[in-house]
PDB file of C-alpha atoms in Angstrom:
ATOM      1  CA  MET A 280      -5.317  18.814  -8.674  1.00 44.00           C
ATOM      2  CA  ARG A 281      -5.284  18.856 -12.364  1.00 48.00           C
ATOM      3  CA  LEU A 282      -8.148  17.334 -14.348  1.00 47.00           C
ATOM      4  CA  ASP A 283      -6.442  14.678 -16.120  1.00 60.00           C
ATOM      5  CA  ARG A 284      -5.319  12.813 -12.626  1.00 59.00           C
ATOM      6  CA  ALA A 285      -9.032  12.545 -11.506  1.00 64.00           C
ATOM      7  CA  VAL A 286     -10.136  11.145 -14.850  1.00 68.00           C
ATOM      8  CA  LEU A 287      -7.007   8.612 -14.743  1.00 64.00           C
ATOM      9  CA  PHE A 288      -8.584   7.579 -11.439  1.00 65.00           C
ATOM     10  CA  LYS A 289     -11.639   7.031 -12.799  1.00 67.00           C
ATOM     11  CA  LEU A 290     -10.304   4.947 -15.469  1.00 66.00           C
ATOM     12  CA  ALA A 291      -8.144   2.958 -13.207  1.00 63.00           C
ATOM     13  CA  THR A 292     -11.209   1.287 -11.858  1.00 64.00           C
ATOM     14  CA  ASN A 293     -12.796   0.936 -15.292  1.00 67.00           C
ATOM     15  CA  GLU A 294     -12.973  -2.779 -16.216  1.00 70.00           C
ATOM     16  CA  ARG A 295     -14.226  -1.970 -19.878  1.00 73.00           C
ATOM     17  CA  LEU A 296     -11.138  -0.028 -20.518  1.00 71.00           C
ATOM     18  CA  GLU A 297      -8.846  -2.798 -19.561  1.00 68.00           C
ATOM     19  CA  GLN A 298     -10.716  -5.047 -21.658  1.00 70.00           C
ATOM     20  CA  LEU A 299     -10.502  -2.667 -24.907  1.00 75.00           C
ATOM     21  CA  VAL A 300      -6.684  -2.333 -24.305  1.00 71.00           C
ATOM     22  CA  LYS A 301      -5.987  -5.985 -24.116  1.00 72.00           C
ATOM     23  CA  GLY A 302      -8.442  -6.515 -26.942  1.00 76.00           C
ATOM     24  CA  VAL A 303      -5.961  -4.472 -29.332  1.00 83.00           C
ATOM     25  CA  PRO A 304      -3.362  -6.661 -31.177  1.00 79.00           C
ATOM     26  CA  GLY A 305      -0.559  -5.776 -29.286  1.00 82.00           C
ATOM     27  CA  GLY A 306      -2.165  -3.798 -26.646  1.00 82.00           C
ATOM     28  CA  GLU A 307      -1.626  -5.806 -23.768  1.00 85.00           C
ATOM     29  CA  ASP A 308       2.194  -6.268 -24.534  1.00 86.00           C
ATOM     30  CA  ASN A 309       2.550  -2.538 -25.192  1.00 86.00           C
ATOM     31  CA  ALA A 310       0.617  -1.936 -21.509  1.00 86.00           C
ATOM     32  CA  TRP A 311       2.717  -4.494 -19.854  1.00 88.00           C
ATOM     33  CA  ARG A 312       6.081  -3.136 -21.080  1.00 88.00           C
ATOM     34  CA  ALA A 313       4.860   0.183 -19.316  1.00 85.00           C
ATOM     35  CA  ALA A 314       3.738  -1.402 -16.013  1.00 88.00           C
ATOM     36  CA  SER A 315       6.365  -3.703 -15.605  1.00 91.00           C
ATOM     37  CA  ARG A 316       8.555  -1.002 -14.034  1.00 90.00           C
ATOM     38  CA  TYR A 317       5.947  -0.940 -11.195  1.00 93.00           C
ATOM     39  CA  VAL A 318       5.090  -4.471 -10.842  1.00 95.00           C
ATOM     40  CA  ALA A 319       6.984  -7.376  -9.691  1.00 96.00           C
ATOM     41  CA  GLY A 320       5.410  -9.977 -12.114  1.00 95.00           C
ATOM     42  CA  ARG A 321       2.383 -11.714 -12.635  1.00 92.00           C
ATOM     43  CA  THR A 322       3.420 -14.916 -10.575  1.00 95.00           C
ATOM     44  CA  ARG A 323       4.241 -15.556  -7.103  1.00 96.00           C
ATOM     45  CA  GLU A 324       7.591 -16.695  -8.199  1.00 96.00           C
ATOM     46  CA  GLU A 325       8.429 -13.821 -10.166  1.00 96.00           C
ATOM     47  CA  ALA A 326       7.543 -11.455  -7.028  1.00 97.00           C
ATOM     48  CA  LEU A 327       9.572 -13.446  -4.947  1.00 97.00           C
ATOM     49  CA  GLU A 328      12.760 -13.343  -7.135  1.00 97.00           C
ATOM     50  CA  VAL A 329      12.276  -9.310  -7.162  1.00 97.00           C
ATOM     51  CA  ALA A 330      11.620  -9.378  -3.282  1.00 98.00           C
ATOM     52  CA  ALA A 331      15.044 -11.450  -2.896  1.00 97.00           C
ATOM     53  CA  ALA A 332      16.782  -8.763  -5.177  1.00 97.00           C
ATOM     54  CA  GLN A 333      15.605  -5.797  -2.910  1.00 98.00           C
ATOM     55  CA  LEU A 334      16.546  -7.786   0.358  1.00 98.00           C
ATOM     56  CA  ALA A 335      19.761  -8.199  -1.155  1.00 98.00           C
ATOM     57  CA  LYS A 336      20.353  -4.576  -1.640  1.00 98.00           C
ATOM     58  CA  GLY A 337      19.436  -3.690   1.877  1.00 98.00           C
ATOM     59  CA  HIS A 338      15.830  -2.724   1.776  1.00 98.00           C
ATOM     60  CA  GLY A 339      12.934  -4.520   3.592  1.00 98.00           C
ATOM     61  CA  ILE A 340      10.130  -5.482   1.437  1.00 98.00           C
ATOM     62  CA  SER A 341       6.147  -5.793   1.468  1.00 98.00           C
ATOM     63  CA  VAL A 342       4.809  -8.113  -0.899  1.00 98.00           C
ATOM     64  CA  ASP A 343       1.160  -7.780  -2.128  1.00 97.00           C
ATOM     65  CA  LEU A 344      -1.306  -9.944  -4.250  1.00 96.00           C
ATOM     66  CA  PHE A 345      -3.363  -7.588  -6.405  1.00 88.00           C
ATOM     67  CA  GLY A 346      -6.689  -7.338  -6.032  1.00 79.00           C
ATOM     68  CA  GLU A 347      -9.703  -5.318  -4.486  1.00 69.00           C
ATOM     69  CA  LEU A 348     -13.572  -4.481  -4.712  1.00 77.00           C
ATOM     70  CA  SER A 349     -14.499  -8.519  -4.409  1.00 85.00           C
ATOM     71  CA  GLU A 350     -17.748  -9.569  -2.713  1.00 87.00           C
ATOM     72  CA  ASP A 351     -17.144 -13.183  -3.349  1.00 91.00           C
ATOM     73  CA  PRO A 352     -16.468 -15.210  -0.252  1.00 90.00           C
ATOM     74  CA  ASP A 353     -15.164 -18.050  -2.270  1.00 92.00           C
ATOM     75  CA  ASP A 354     -12.455 -15.564  -4.065  1.00 93.00           C
ATOM     76  CA  ALA A 355     -11.455 -14.235  -0.512  1.00 95.00           C
ATOM     77  CA  ALA A 356     -10.792 -17.899   0.579  1.00 95.00           C
ATOM     78  CA  ARG A 357      -8.537 -18.448  -2.445  1.00 95.00           C
ATOM     79  CA  VAL A 358      -6.688 -15.197  -1.616  1.00 96.00           C
ATOM     80  CA  VAL A 359      -6.201 -16.089   1.919  1.00 97.00           C
ATOM     81  CA  ASP A 360      -4.750 -19.517   0.595  1.00 97.00           C
ATOM     82  CA  GLU A 361      -2.330 -17.471  -1.308  1.00 97.00           C
ATOM     83  CA  TYR A 362      -0.992 -15.161   1.494  1.00 98.00           C
ATOM     84  CA  LEU A 363      -0.700 -18.472   3.650  1.00 98.00           C
ATOM     85  CA  GLU A 364       1.360 -19.818   1.124  1.00 97.00           C
ATOM     86  CA  LEU A 365       3.391 -16.649   0.899  1.00 97.00           C
ATOM     87  CA  ALA A 366       3.971 -16.397   4.521  1.00 96.00           C
ATOM     88  CA  THR A 367       5.821 -19.678   4.339  1.00 96.00           C
ATOM     89  CA  LEU A 368       7.723 -18.933   1.320  1.00 97.00           C
ATOM     90  CA  LEU A 369       9.280 -15.481   2.404  1.00 96.00           C
ATOM     91  CA  PRO A 370      12.773 -15.779   3.391  1.00 93.00           C
ATOM     92  CA  ALA A 371      13.147 -16.517   7.174  1.00 91.00           C
ATOM     93  CA  PRO A 372      13.765 -13.791   9.754  1.00 90.00           C
ATOM     94  CA  PRO A 373      16.079 -11.570  10.381  1.00 92.00           C
ATOM     95  CA  ALA A 374      15.003 -10.745   6.909  1.00 96.00           C
ATOM     96  CA  ASP A 375      12.808  -7.936   6.774  1.00 97.00           C
ATOM     97  CA  ALA A 376       9.858  -9.257   4.837  1.00 98.00           C
ATOM     98  CA  TRP A 377       6.438  -8.068   5.412  1.00 98.00           C
ATOM     99  CA  LEU A 378       2.947  -8.740   3.485  1.00 98.00           C
ATOM    100  CA  SER A 379       0.266  -5.951   2.110  1.00 98.00           C
ATOM    101  CA  LEU A 380      -3.308  -6.299   1.523  1.00 97.00           C
ATOM    102  CA  ASP A 381      -6.291  -4.482   0.807  1.00 95.00           C
ATOM    103  CA  LEU A 382      -9.459  -5.603   2.888  1.00 96.00           C
ATOM    104  CA  SER A 383     -11.757  -5.250  -0.247  1.00 93.00           C
ATOM    105  CA  HIS A 384      -9.772  -8.074  -1.800  1.00 93.00           C
ATOM    106  CA  LEU A 385     -11.262  -9.987   1.227  1.00 95.00           C
ATOM    107  CA  ALA A 386     -14.923  -9.441   0.408  1.00 94.00           C
ATOM    108  CA  LEU A 387     -14.823  -6.209   3.200  1.00 95.00           C
ATOM    109  CA  ASP A 388     -18.138  -4.927   1.821  1.00 94.00           C
ATOM    110  CA  ALA A 389     -20.033  -8.242   1.785  1.00 94.00           C
ATOM    111  CA  ASP A 390     -18.932  -9.395   5.342  1.00 95.00           C
ATOM    112  CA  ALA A 391     -16.811  -7.016   7.505  1.00 95.00           C
ATOM    113  CA  GLU A 392     -16.472  -9.434  10.513  1.00 96.00           C
ATOM    114  CA  GLY A 393     -15.538 -12.640   8.053  1.00 96.00           C
ATOM    115  CA  ALA A 394     -12.849 -10.344   6.681  1.00 97.00           C
ATOM    116  CA  ALA A 395     -11.342  -9.655   9.894  1.00 98.00           C
ATOM    117  CA  ASP A 396     -11.392 -13.567  10.734  1.00 98.00           C
ATOM    118  CA  LEU A 397      -9.409 -13.861   7.415  1.00 98.00           C
ATOM    119  CA  VAL A 398      -6.968 -11.224   8.396  1.00 98.00           C
ATOM    120  CA  ALA A 399      -6.367 -12.933  11.661  1.00 98.00           C
ATOM    121  CA  ARG A 400      -5.837 -16.168   9.932  1.00 98.00           C
ATOM    122  CA  ILE A 401      -2.861 -14.482   7.815  1.00 98.00           C
ATOM    123  CA  ALA A 402      -1.680 -12.434  11.036  1.00 98.00           C
ATOM    124  CA  GLU A 403      -1.350 -15.670  12.839  1.00 98.00           C
ATOM    125  CA  ALA A 404       0.628 -17.355  10.050  1.00 97.00           C
ATOM    126  CA  LEU A 405       3.365 -14.859  10.240  1.00 97.00           C
ATOM    127  CA  PRO A 406       6.606 -15.056  12.948  1.00 92.00           C
ATOM    128  CA  PRO A 407       6.826 -12.372  15.596  1.00 87.00           C
ATOM    129  CA  GLY A 408       8.305  -9.199  14.196  1.00 86.00           C
ATOM    130  CA  ARG A 409       6.520  -9.716  10.887  1.00 96.00           C
ATOM    131  CA  ARG A 410       3.507  -7.858   9.788  1.00 98.00           C
ATOM    132  CA  LEU A 411       0.787  -7.669   7.404  1.00 98.00           C
ATOM    133  CA  GLN A 412       0.150  -3.837   6.419  1.00 98.00           C
ATOM    134  CA  ILE A 413      -3.339  -3.333   5.527  1.00 98.00           C
ATOM    135  CA  GLY A 414      -3.597  -0.732   2.765  1.00 96.00           C
ATOM    136  CA  ALA A 415      -5.648   2.544   2.263  1.00 95.00           C
ATOM    137  CA  GLU A 416      -8.802   2.597   0.081  1.00 93.00           C
ATOM    138  CA  ASP A 417     -11.371   5.108  -0.650  1.00 93.00           C
ATOM    139  CA  ILE A 418     -13.289   7.028   2.248  1.00 95.00           C
ATOM    140  CA  ALA A 419     -16.189   4.921   1.756  1.00 95.00           C
ATOM    141  CA  ARG A 420     -14.446   2.005   3.278  1.00 96.00           C
ATOM    142  CA  THR A 421     -11.822   3.713   5.555  1.00 97.00           C
ATOM    143  CA  ASP A 422     -14.349   3.273   8.837  1.00 97.00           C
ATOM    144  CA  ARG A 423     -14.627  -0.480   7.980  1.00 97.00           C
ATOM    145  CA  ILE A 424     -10.951  -0.797   7.428  1.00 98.00           C
ATOM    146  CA  GLN A 425     -10.088   1.071  10.704  1.00 98.00           C
ATOM    147  CA  GLN A 426     -12.585  -1.182  12.737  1.00 98.00           C
ATOM    148  CA  CYS A 427     -11.133  -4.314  11.166  1.00 98.00           C
ATOM    149  CA  VAL A 428      -7.711  -3.635  11.927  1.00 98.00           C
ATOM    150  CA  LEU A 429      -8.602  -2.661  15.347  1.00 98.00           C
ATOM    151  CA  ASN A 430     -10.661  -5.966  15.740  1.00 98.00           C
ATOM    152  CA  VAL A 431      -7.958  -8.121  14.827  1.00 98.00           C
ATOM    153  CA  ALA A 432      -5.180  -6.021  16.986  1.00 98.00           C
ATOM    154  CA  ALA A 433      -7.663  -6.479  19.863  1.00 98.00           C
ATOM    155  CA  ARG A 434      -7.327 -10.491  19.399  1.00 98.00           C
ATOM    156  CA  GLY A 435      -3.489 -10.414  20.563  1.00 97.00           C
ATOM    157  CA  LEU A 436      -2.003  -9.728  17.189  1.00 97.00           C
ATOM    158  CA  ALA A 437      -1.226  -6.125  17.130  1.00 97.00           C
ATOM    159  CA  ASP A 438       2.384  -6.593  16.959  1.00 96.00           C
ATOM    160  CA  ARG A 439       1.682  -8.579  13.124  1.00 97.00           C
ATOM    161  CA  LEU A 440      -0.358  -5.858  11.893  1.00 98.00           C
ATOM    162  CA  GLY A 441       0.236  -2.315   9.836  1.00 98.00           C
ATOM    163  CA  ALA A 442      -2.409  -0.104   8.987  1.00 98.00           C
ATOM    164  CA  THR A 443      -2.308   3.026   6.394  1.00 98.00           C
ATOM    165  CA  VAL A 444      -3.228   6.584   7.357  1.00 98.00           C
ATOM    166  CA  GLN A 445      -3.785   8.896   4.456  1.00 98.00           C
ATOM    167  CA  ALA A 446      -2.769  12.561   5.303  1.00 98.00           C
ATOM    168  CA  ASN A 447      -5.475  14.044   3.126  1.00 97.00           C
ATOM    169  CA  LEU A 448      -8.366  12.626   5.103  1.00 98.00           C
ATOM    170  CA  LEU A 449      -9.794  15.039   8.244  1.00 98.00           C
ATOM    171  CA  ARG A 450     -10.236  12.023  10.150  1.00 98.00           C
ATOM    172  CA  SER A 451      -6.876  10.810  10.045  1.00 98.00           C
ATOM    173  CA  PRO A 452      -5.795  12.551  13.675  1.00 98.00           C
ATOM    174  CA  ASP A 453      -8.265  10.467  15.469  1.00 98.00           C
ATOM    175  CA  ASP A 454      -7.477   7.287  13.537  1.00 98.00           C
ATOM    176  CA  ILE A 455      -3.801   7.627  14.530  1.00 98.00           C
ATOM    177  CA  ASP A 456      -5.006   7.921  18.193  1.00 98.00           C
ATOM    178  CA  ALA A 457      -6.940   4.934  17.981  1.00 98.00           C
ATOM    179  CA  LEU A 458      -4.333   2.734  15.923  1.00 98.00           C
ATOM    180  CA  THR A 459      -1.688   3.902  18.235  1.00 98.00           C
ATOM    181  CA  ALA A 460      -3.514   2.913  21.457  1.00 97.00           C
ATOM    182  CA  ALA A 461      -3.968  -0.538  20.032  1.00 98.00           C
ATOM    183  CA  GLY A 462      -0.132  -1.034  19.435  1.00 97.00           C
ATOM    184  CA  VAL A 463      -0.704  -1.215  15.468  1.00 98.00           C
ATOM    185  CA  HIS A 464       2.314  -0.002  13.222  1.00 98.00           C
ATOM    186  CA  ILE A 465       1.016   2.919  10.995  1.00 98.00           C
ATOM    187  CA  ARG A 466       2.275   3.768   7.453  1.00 98.00           C
ATOM    188  CA  LEU A 467       1.720   7.416   6.770  1.00 98.00           C
ATOM    189  CA  VAL A 468       0.836   8.192   3.144  1.00 97.00           C
ATOM    190  CA  LYS A 469      -0.605  11.411   1.636  1.00 96.00           C
ATOM    191  CA  GLY A 470      -3.650   9.657   0.049  1.00 93.00           C
ATOM    192  CA  ALA A 471      -3.974   8.637  -3.538  1.00 83.00           C
ATOM    193  CA  TYR A 472      -7.799   8.443  -3.784  1.00 86.00           C
ATOM    194  CA  VAL A 473      -9.654  11.635  -5.264  1.00 83.00           C
ATOM    195  CA  GLU A 474     -12.457  12.093  -2.658  1.00 89.00           C
ATOM    196  CA  PRO A 475     -15.643  13.845  -3.071  1.00 89.00           C
ATOM    197  CA  THR A 476     -15.853  14.994   0.706  1.00 95.00           C
ATOM    198  CA  GLY A 477     -13.859  14.576   4.076  1.00 97.00           C
ATOM    199  CA  ALA A 478     -10.505  15.423   2.671  1.00 97.00           C
ATOM    200  CA  HIS A 479      -8.105  18.229   2.392  1.00 96.00           C
ATOM    201  CA  PRO A 480      -7.653  19.673  -0.987  1.00 93.00           C
ATOM    202  CA  TYR A 481      -4.475  17.849  -3.004  1.00 89.00           C
ATOM    203  CA  GLY A 482      -1.306  19.943  -2.993  1.00 92.00           C
ATOM    204  CA  GLU A 483      -0.348  22.317  -0.020  1.00 96.00           C
ATOM    205  CA  PRO A 484      -3.216  21.444   2.480  1.00 97.00           C
ATOM    206  CA  THR A 485      -2.473  17.804   2.464  1.00 96.00           C
ATOM    207  CA  ASP A 486       1.208  18.439   2.598  1.00 97.00           C
ATOM    208  CA  ILE A 487       0.665  20.430   5.504  1.00 98.00           C
ATOM    209  CA  ALA A 488      -1.755  17.680   7.282  1.00 98.00           C
ATOM    210  CA  TYR A 489       0.813  15.061   6.488  1.00 98.00           C
ATOM    211  CA  LEU A 490       3.717  17.213   8.441  1.00 98.00           C
ATOM    212  CA  ARG A 491       1.099  17.834  11.183  1.00 98.00           C
ATOM    213  CA  LEU A 492       0.351  14.010  11.323  1.00 98.00           C
ATOM    214  CA  ALA A 493       4.102  12.969  11.405  1.00 98.00           C
ATOM    215  CA  HIS A 494       4.727  15.133  14.198  1.00 98.00           C
ATOM    216  CA  GLN A 495       1.575  13.681  16.044  1.00 98.00           C
ATOM    217  CA  LEU A 496       3.184  10.145  15.431  1.00 98.00           C
ATOM    218  CA  ALA A 497       6.605  11.026  16.674  1.00 97.00           C
ATOM    219  CA  SER A 498       5.287  12.604  19.730  1.00 97.00           C
ATOM    220  CA  SER A 499       3.008   9.827  20.676  1.00 95.00           C
ATOM    221  CA  LYS A 500       5.984   7.147  20.299  1.00 84.00           C
ATOM    222  CA  ALA A 501       3.979   5.150  17.759  1.00 93.00           C
ATOM    223  CA  THR A 502       5.681   2.617  15.505  1.00 97.00           C
ATOM    224  CA  TRP A 503       5.413   4.104  12.161  1.00 98.00           C
ATOM    225  CA  SER A 504       7.073   4.811   8.799  1.00 98.00           C
ATOM    226  CA  LEU A 505       6.779   7.441   6.136  1.00 97.00           C
ATOM    227  CA  ALA A 506       5.453   6.222   2.611  1.00 97.00           C
ATOM    228  CA  THR A 507       6.003   9.249   0.315  1.00 96.00           C
ATOM    229  CA  HIS A 508       8.021  10.008  -2.900  1.00 94.00           C
ATOM    230  CA  ASP A 509       7.763  13.659  -2.316  1.00 95.00           C
ATOM    231  CA  GLY A 510      11.414  14.368  -1.419  1.00 96.00           C
ATOM    232  CA  ARG A 511      11.067  17.711   0.246  1.00 97.00           C
ATOM    233  CA  LEU A 512       8.360  16.462   2.476  1.00 97.00           C
ATOM    234  CA  ARG A 513      10.236  13.699   3.427  1.00 98.00           C
ATOM    235  CA  GLU A 514      13.270  15.464   4.323  1.00 98.00           C
ATOM    236  CA  ALA A 515      11.076  18.087   6.181  1.00 98.00           C
ATOM    237  CA  VAL A 516      10.131  15.170   8.561  1.00 98.00           C
ATOM    238  CA  LEU A 517      13.371  13.613   8.775  1.00 98.00           C
ATOM    239  CA  LEU A 518      15.137  16.748   9.802  1.00 97.00           C
ATOM    240  CA  SER A 519      12.418  17.602  12.551  1.00 97.00           C
ATOM    241  CA  VAL A 520      11.663  14.377  13.985  1.00 96.00           C
ATOM    242  CA  GLY A 521      14.841  12.190  13.272  1.00 96.00           C
ATOM    243  CA  THR A 522      15.289   8.999  11.763  1.00 97.00           C
ATOM    244  CA  VAL A 523      12.061   7.372  10.572  1.00 98.00           C
ATOM    245  CA  PRO A 524      12.052   4.236   8.034  1.00 98.00           C
ATOM    246  CA  VAL A 525      10.754   5.347   4.613  1.00 98.00           C
ATOM    247  CA  GLU A 526       8.635   3.134   2.613  1.00 98.00           C
ATOM    248  CA  GLN A 527       8.275   3.489  -1.481  1.00 96.00           C
ATOM    249  CA  LEU A 528       6.850   1.766  -4.030  1.00 94.00           C
ATOM    250  CA  LEU A 529       8.728  -0.607  -6.642  1.00 95.00           C
ATOM    251  CA  GLY A 530       9.956   1.316  -9.535  1.00 92.00           C
ATOM    252  CA  VAL A 531       9.540   4.579  -7.947  1.00 91.00           C
ATOM    253  CA  ARG A 532      12.756   6.717  -7.692  1.00 92.00           C
ATOM    254  CA  PRO A 533      14.709   3.466  -6.489  1.00 95.00           C
ATOM    255  CA  ASP A 534      17.948   5.596  -6.599  1.00 96.00           C
ATOM    256  CA  VAL A 535      16.568   7.792  -3.991  1.00 97.00           C
ATOM    257  CA  LEU A 536      15.562   4.413  -1.697  1.00 96.00           C
ATOM    258  CA  ASP A 537      19.237   3.605  -2.262  1.00 97.00           C
ATOM    259  CA  GLN A 538      20.396   6.797  -0.843  1.00 98.00           C
ATOM    260  CA  LEU A 539      18.259   6.492   2.105  1.00 98.00           C
ATOM    261  CA  ARG A 540      19.810   3.284   2.866  1.00 98.00           C
ATOM    262  CA  ASP A 541      23.044   4.514   2.658  1.00 98.00           C
ATOM    263  CA  ARG A 542      22.167   7.141   5.268  1.00 98.00           C
ATOM    264  CA  ASP A 543      21.149   4.398   7.659  1.00 98.00           C
ATOM    265  CA  ILE A 544      17.465   5.058   7.307  1.00 98.00           C
ATOM    266  CA  PRO A 545      15.478   2.155   7.277  1.00 98.00           C
ATOM    267  CA  THR A 546      13.756   1.583   3.928  1.00 98.00           C
ATOM    268  CA  ARG A 547      10.946  -0.810   2.595  1.00 98.00           C
ATOM    269  CA  VAL A 548       9.693  -1.521  -0.782  1.00 98.00           C
ATOM    270  CA  TYR A 549       6.304  -2.351  -1.711  1.00 97.00           C
ATOM    271  CA  ILE A 550       5.934  -5.379  -3.985  1.00 97.00           C
ATOM    272  CA  PRO A 551       3.019  -6.011  -5.912  1.00 96.00           C
ATOM    273  CA  TYR A 552       2.165  -8.824  -8.445  1.00 96.00           C
ATOM    274  CA  GLY A 553      -0.652 -10.904  -9.814  1.00 93.00           C
ATOM    275  CA  PRO A 554      -2.567 -11.045 -12.923  1.00 89.00           C
ATOM    276  CA  ALA A 555      -4.554  -7.873 -12.096  1.00 86.00           C
ATOM    277  CA  TRP A 556      -1.833  -5.210 -12.709  1.00 87.00           C
ATOM    278  CA  PHE A 557      -3.365  -3.128 -15.523  1.00 84.00           C
ATOM    279  CA  ARG A 558      -5.563  -1.054 -13.308  1.00 79.00           C
ATOM    280  CA  TYR A 559      -2.855  -0.712 -10.228  1.00 82.00           C
ATOM    281  CA  TRP A 560      -0.362   0.681 -13.191  1.00 81.00           C
ATOM    282  CA  LEU A 561      -3.249   3.070 -14.218  1.00 77.00           C
ATOM    283  CA  ARG A 562      -3.243   4.440 -10.629  1.00 74.00           C
ATOM    284  CA  ARG A 563       0.584   4.871 -10.909  1.00 74.00           C
ATOM    285  CA  VAL A 564       0.184   7.169 -13.804  1.00 69.00           C
ATOM    286  CA  ALA A 565      -2.578   9.129 -12.289  1.00 66.00           C
ATOM    287  CA  GLU A 566      -0.613   9.683  -9.015  1.00 64.00           C
ATOM    288  CA  SER A 567       2.267  10.868 -11.179  1.00 58.00           C
ATOM    289  CA  ARG A 568      -0.045  13.556 -12.310  1.00 53.00           C
ATOM    290  CA  GLY A 569       0.508  15.446  -9.351  1.00 46.00           C
ATOM    291  CA  ALA A 570       1.357  12.892  -6.775  1.00 40.00           C
TER     292      ALA A 570
END
């Protein structure tokens, strides 16, 4: 891992930096021009336009309202209202349209049980076959996220949930077993966070862990997908286990996604939107330094 990647991840959570950039004349406009490659828009309407365009190309979608690290229950309630509205505005099935959410956007740190109740409300609003994908966060929150997902799955909502497993975390084989047993869809990612402990080093050790977890998922008959932009790793998995859905971020190698679609491999595009786009953009920059 190169130093600049670690530094950029710290900057990506630095509210002061965002304020400084946006306070410089032309700073916000310049940042937005760079960020708009990866962001569907600042508003729900803009995001739904991008979502419709991706569906028209034959890709599935997963729409996410930016936000995390909230401890305000009132803010969490507003987030749920937005997701409930989104659930009604997505194109009707059979359109392959899902939602995505980070649990710290629902004040997970302040009230884990309350966050589970909010997730259940959103999941209940989705029609059968449509899922709410729960995003990965830093390792300090991984156990609470896992327990929240399992809690909601146990309420009879497993078929409307998706969890994200990070290959770089040492705990992930056990997490996969628990999620598979619960019937939750699993999205396998490398892991974008720079963790102090409990994780494989970035690079080859994480790549090997990813391959092992992919084979674990394939042998367990879990419902799962690959989420990586690493072409060699993706093709190694597809060649060894057969066709598996592939997920990618908006704006990252879209030509590859089209090629996968043309090979009859199911695809899905992560479509984020909202006013909190600045730090998401910095994360994409950080991940490009080695992701």
